[in-house]
mmCIF file of C-alpha atoms in Angstrom:
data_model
loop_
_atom_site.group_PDB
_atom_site.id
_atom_site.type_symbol
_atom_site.label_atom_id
_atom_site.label_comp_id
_atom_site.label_asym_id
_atom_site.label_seq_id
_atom_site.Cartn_x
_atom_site.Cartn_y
_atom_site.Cartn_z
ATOM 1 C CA UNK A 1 21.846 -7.418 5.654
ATOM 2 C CA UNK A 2 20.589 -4.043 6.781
ATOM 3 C CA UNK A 3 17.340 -4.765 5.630
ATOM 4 C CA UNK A 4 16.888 -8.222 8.207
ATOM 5 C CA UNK A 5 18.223 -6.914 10.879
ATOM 6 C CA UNK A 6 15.941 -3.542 10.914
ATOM 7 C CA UNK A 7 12.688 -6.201 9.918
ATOM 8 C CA UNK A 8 14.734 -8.396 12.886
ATOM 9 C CA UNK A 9 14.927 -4.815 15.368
ATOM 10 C CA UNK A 10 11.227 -4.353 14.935
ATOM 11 C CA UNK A 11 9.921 -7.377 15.477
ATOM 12 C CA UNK A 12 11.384 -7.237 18.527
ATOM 13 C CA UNK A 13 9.931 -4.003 19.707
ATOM 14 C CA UNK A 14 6.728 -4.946 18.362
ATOM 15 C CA UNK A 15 6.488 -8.251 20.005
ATOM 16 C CA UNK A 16 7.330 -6.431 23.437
ATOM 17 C CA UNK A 17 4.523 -3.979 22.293
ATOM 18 C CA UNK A 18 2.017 -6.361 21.288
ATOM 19 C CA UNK A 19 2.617 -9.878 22.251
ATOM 20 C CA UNK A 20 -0.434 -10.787 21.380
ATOM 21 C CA UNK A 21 -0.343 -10.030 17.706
ATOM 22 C CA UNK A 22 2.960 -10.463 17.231
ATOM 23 C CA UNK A 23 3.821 -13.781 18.927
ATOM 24 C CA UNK A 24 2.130 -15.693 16.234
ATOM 25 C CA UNK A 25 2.125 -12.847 13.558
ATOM 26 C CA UNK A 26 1.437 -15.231 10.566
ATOM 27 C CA UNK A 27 -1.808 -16.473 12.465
ATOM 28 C CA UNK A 28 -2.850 -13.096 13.229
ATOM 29 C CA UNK A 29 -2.703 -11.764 9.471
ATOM 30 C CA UNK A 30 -4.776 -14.321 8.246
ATOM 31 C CA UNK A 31 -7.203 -14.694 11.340
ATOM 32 C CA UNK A 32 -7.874 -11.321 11.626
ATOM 33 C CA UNK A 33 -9.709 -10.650 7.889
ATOM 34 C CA UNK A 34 -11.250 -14.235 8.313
ATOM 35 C CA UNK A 35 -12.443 -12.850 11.689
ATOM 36 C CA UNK A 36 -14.866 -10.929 9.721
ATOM 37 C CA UNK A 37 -16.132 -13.117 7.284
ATOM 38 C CA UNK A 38 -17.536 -14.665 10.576
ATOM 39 C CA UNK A 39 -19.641 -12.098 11.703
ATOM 40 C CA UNK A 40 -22.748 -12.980 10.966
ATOM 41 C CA UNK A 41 -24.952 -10.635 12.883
ATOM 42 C CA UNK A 42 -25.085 -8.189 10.027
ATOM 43 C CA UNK A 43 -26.810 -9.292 7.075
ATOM 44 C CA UNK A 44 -26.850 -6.004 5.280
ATOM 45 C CA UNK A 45 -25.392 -5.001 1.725
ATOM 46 C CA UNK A 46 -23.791 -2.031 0.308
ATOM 47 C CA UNK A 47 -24.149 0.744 -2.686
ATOM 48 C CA UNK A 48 -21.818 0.791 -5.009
ATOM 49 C CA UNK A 49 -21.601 1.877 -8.919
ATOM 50 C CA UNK A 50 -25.453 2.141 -8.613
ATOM 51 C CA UNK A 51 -26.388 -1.541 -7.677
ATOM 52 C CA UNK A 52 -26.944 -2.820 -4.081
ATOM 53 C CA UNK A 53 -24.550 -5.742 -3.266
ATOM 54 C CA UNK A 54 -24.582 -8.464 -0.558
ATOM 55 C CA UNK A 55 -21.746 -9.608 1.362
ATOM 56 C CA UNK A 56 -18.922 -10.748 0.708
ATOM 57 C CA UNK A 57 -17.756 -8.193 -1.638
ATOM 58 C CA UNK A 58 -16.327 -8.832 -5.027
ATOM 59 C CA UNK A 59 -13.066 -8.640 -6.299
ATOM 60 C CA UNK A 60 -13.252 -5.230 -7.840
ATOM 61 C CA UNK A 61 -15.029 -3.429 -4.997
ATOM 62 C CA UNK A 62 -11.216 -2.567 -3.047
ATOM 63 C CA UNK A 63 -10.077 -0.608 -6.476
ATOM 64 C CA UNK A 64 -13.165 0.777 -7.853
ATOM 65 C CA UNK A 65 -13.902 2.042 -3.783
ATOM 66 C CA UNK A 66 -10.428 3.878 -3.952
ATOM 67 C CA UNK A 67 -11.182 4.985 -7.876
ATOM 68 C CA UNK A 68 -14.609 7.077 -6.471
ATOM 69 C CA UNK A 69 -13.360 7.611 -3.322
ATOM 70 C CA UNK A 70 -9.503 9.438 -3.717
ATOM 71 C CA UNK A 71 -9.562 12.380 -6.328
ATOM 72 C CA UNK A 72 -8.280 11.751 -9.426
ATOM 73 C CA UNK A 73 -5.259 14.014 -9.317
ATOM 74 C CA UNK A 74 -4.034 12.194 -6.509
ATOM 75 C CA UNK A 75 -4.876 8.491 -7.223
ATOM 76 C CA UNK A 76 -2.801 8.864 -10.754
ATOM 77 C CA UNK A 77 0.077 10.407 -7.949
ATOM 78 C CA UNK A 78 -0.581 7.169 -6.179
ATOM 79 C CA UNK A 79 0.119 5.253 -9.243
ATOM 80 C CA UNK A 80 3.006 6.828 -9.787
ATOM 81 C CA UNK A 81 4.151 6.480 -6.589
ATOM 82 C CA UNK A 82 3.548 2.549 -6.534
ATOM 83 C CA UNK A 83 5.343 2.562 -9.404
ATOM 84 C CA UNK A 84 8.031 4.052 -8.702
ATOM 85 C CA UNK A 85 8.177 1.863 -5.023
ATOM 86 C CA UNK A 86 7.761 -1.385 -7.303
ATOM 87 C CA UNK A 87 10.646 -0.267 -10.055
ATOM 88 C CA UNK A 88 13.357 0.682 -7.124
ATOM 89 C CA UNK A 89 12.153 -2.908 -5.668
ATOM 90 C CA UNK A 90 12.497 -4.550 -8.662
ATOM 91 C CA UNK A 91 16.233 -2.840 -9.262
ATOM 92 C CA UNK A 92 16.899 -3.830 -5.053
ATOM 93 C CA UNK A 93 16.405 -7.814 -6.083
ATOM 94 C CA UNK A 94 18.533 -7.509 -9.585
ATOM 95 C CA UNK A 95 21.472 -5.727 -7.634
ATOM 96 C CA UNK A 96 22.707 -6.414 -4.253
ATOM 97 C CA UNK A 97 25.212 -3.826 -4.159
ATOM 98 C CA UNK A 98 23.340 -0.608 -2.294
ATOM 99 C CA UNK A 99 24.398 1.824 -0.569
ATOM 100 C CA UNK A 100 22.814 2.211 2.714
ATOM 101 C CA UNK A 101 20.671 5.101 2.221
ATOM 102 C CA UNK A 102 19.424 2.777 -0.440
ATOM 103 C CA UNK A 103 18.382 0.215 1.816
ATOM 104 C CA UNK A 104 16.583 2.772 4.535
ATOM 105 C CA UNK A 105 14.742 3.838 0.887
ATOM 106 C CA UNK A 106 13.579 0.229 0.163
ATOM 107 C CA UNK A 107 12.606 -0.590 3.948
ATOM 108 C CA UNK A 108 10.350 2.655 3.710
ATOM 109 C CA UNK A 109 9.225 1.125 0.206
ATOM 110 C CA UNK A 110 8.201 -2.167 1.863
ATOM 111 C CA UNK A 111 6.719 -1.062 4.576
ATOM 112 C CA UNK A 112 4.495 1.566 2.951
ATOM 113 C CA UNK A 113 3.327 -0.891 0.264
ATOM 114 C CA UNK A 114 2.426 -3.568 3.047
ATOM 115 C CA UNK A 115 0.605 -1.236 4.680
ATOM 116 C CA UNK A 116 -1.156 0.062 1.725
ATOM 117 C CA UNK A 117 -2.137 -3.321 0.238
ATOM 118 C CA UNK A 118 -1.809 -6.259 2.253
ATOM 119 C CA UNK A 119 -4.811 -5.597 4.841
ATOM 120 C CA UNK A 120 -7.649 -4.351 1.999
ATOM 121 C CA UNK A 121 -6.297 -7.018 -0.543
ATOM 122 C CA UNK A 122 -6.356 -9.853 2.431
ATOM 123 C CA UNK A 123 -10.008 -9.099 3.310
ATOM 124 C CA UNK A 124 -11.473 -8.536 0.040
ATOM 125 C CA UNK A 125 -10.036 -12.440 -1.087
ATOM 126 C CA UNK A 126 -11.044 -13.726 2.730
ATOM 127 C CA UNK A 127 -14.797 -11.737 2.320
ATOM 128 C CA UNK A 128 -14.838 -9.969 5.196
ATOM 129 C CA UNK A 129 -17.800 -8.360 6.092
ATOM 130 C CA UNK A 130 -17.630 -4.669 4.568
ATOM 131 C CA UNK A 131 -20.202 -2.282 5.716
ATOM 132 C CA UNK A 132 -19.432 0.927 4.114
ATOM 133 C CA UNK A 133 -15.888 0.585 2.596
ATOM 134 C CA UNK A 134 -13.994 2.006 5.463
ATOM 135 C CA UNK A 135 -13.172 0.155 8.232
ATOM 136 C CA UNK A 136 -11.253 -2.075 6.364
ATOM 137 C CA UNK A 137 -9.626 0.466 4.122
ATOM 138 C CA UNK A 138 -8.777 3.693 6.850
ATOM 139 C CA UNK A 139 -5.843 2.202 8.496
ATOM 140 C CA UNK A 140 -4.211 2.277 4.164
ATOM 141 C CA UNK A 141 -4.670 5.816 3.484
ATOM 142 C CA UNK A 142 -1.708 7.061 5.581
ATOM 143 C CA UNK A 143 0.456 4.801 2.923
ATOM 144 C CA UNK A 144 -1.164 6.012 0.126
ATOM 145 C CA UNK A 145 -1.087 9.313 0.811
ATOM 146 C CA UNK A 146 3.034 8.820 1.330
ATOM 147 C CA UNK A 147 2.996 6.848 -2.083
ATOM 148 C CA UNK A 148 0.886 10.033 -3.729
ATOM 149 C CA UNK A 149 4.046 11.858 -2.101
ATOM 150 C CA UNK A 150 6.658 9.989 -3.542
ATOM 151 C CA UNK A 151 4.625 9.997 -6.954
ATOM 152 C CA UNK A 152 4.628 13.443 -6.672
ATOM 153 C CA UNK A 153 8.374 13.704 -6.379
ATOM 154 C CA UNK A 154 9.312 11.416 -8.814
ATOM 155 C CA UNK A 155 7.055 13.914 -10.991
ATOM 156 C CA UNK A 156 9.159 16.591 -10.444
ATOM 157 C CA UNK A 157 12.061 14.931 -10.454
ATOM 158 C CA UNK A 158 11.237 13.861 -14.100
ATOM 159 C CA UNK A 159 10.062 17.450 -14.922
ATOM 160 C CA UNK A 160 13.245 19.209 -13.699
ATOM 161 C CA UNK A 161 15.522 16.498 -15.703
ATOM 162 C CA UNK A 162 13.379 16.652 -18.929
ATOM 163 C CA UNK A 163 13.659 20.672 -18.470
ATOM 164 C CA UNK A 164 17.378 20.783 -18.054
ATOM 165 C CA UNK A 165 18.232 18.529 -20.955
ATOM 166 C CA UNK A 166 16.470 20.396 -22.983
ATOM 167 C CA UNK A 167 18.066 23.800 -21.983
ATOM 168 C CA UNK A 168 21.712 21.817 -22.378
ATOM 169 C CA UNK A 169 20.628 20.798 -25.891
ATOM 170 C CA UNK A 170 19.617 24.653 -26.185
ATOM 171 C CA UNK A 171 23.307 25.343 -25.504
ATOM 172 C CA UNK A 172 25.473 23.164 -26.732
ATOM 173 C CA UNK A 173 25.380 23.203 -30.905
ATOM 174 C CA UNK A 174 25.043 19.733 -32.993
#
């Protein structure tokens, strides 16, 4: 219940914000990418893993762009973080009994992983017109760098338990 009427709260505030966008929202995600795939003043092609490509681009080119493009120690973060985002998710549809602060945590969850995947994935499958990788893909590093955050956490969080179960099976004889 929390969780539709915070979705329901700011789609209000973003229709009063941008009433352009948001009065037909649905229309908007899927014109927007398709937008691109109409611009046909640029006929150019890109560089990537050592072979020049023509537009659109394929498939792969959204993951293998972030794989040579976000350092390694924080992409596997990333991954981690998405994983953890997807688990708590995945627990959130099984059982509908939360506590608030569980809720807020899944909204945040949502949101970030939205904003992380659902513009780069949308105009990769629509073939928008990419010139260099970024203009598509800037407005998603915000979320991933969160979901590197959260990975990093959950890290921790797994260090710090592993550590003090094995200090309490130090302790306590068998």
């Amino acid at each position: 219940c929390l969780i539709i009427s915070a979705f329901f709260i700011a789609y209000i505030i973003l229709l009063h914000v941008y009433p352009t966008v948001f009065g037909t929202p649905f229309n908007m995600l899927i014109e927007s990418p398709s937008r691109s795939t109409n611009y046909n003043v640029w006929r150019g092609g890109w560089l990537s893993n050592g072979l020049y490509h023509s537009q659109p681009p394929p498939l792969w080119y959204w993951p293998s762009w972030l794989a040579y493009q976000i350092p390694a120690g924080i992409l596997i973060l990333w991954i981690v973080g998405t994983g953890v985002a997807l688990k708590s998710l995945g627990k959130a549809v099984l059982n509908r009994r939360q506590s608030i602060n569980e809720d807020v945590k899944l909204i945040g969850f949502s949101l970030l992983l939205v904003q992380a995947f659902i513009g780069p994935v949308a105009s990769i499958v629509l073939g928008s017109t990419v010139y260099s990788g970024t203009r598509q893909f800037l407005f998603s590093y915000p979320a991933l760098a969160v979901i590197a955050t959260i990975g990093l956490f959950a890290l921790f969080q797994y260090v710090l338990e592993a550590r003090i179960k094995s200090n309490v099976k130090l302790v306590i004889p068998s």
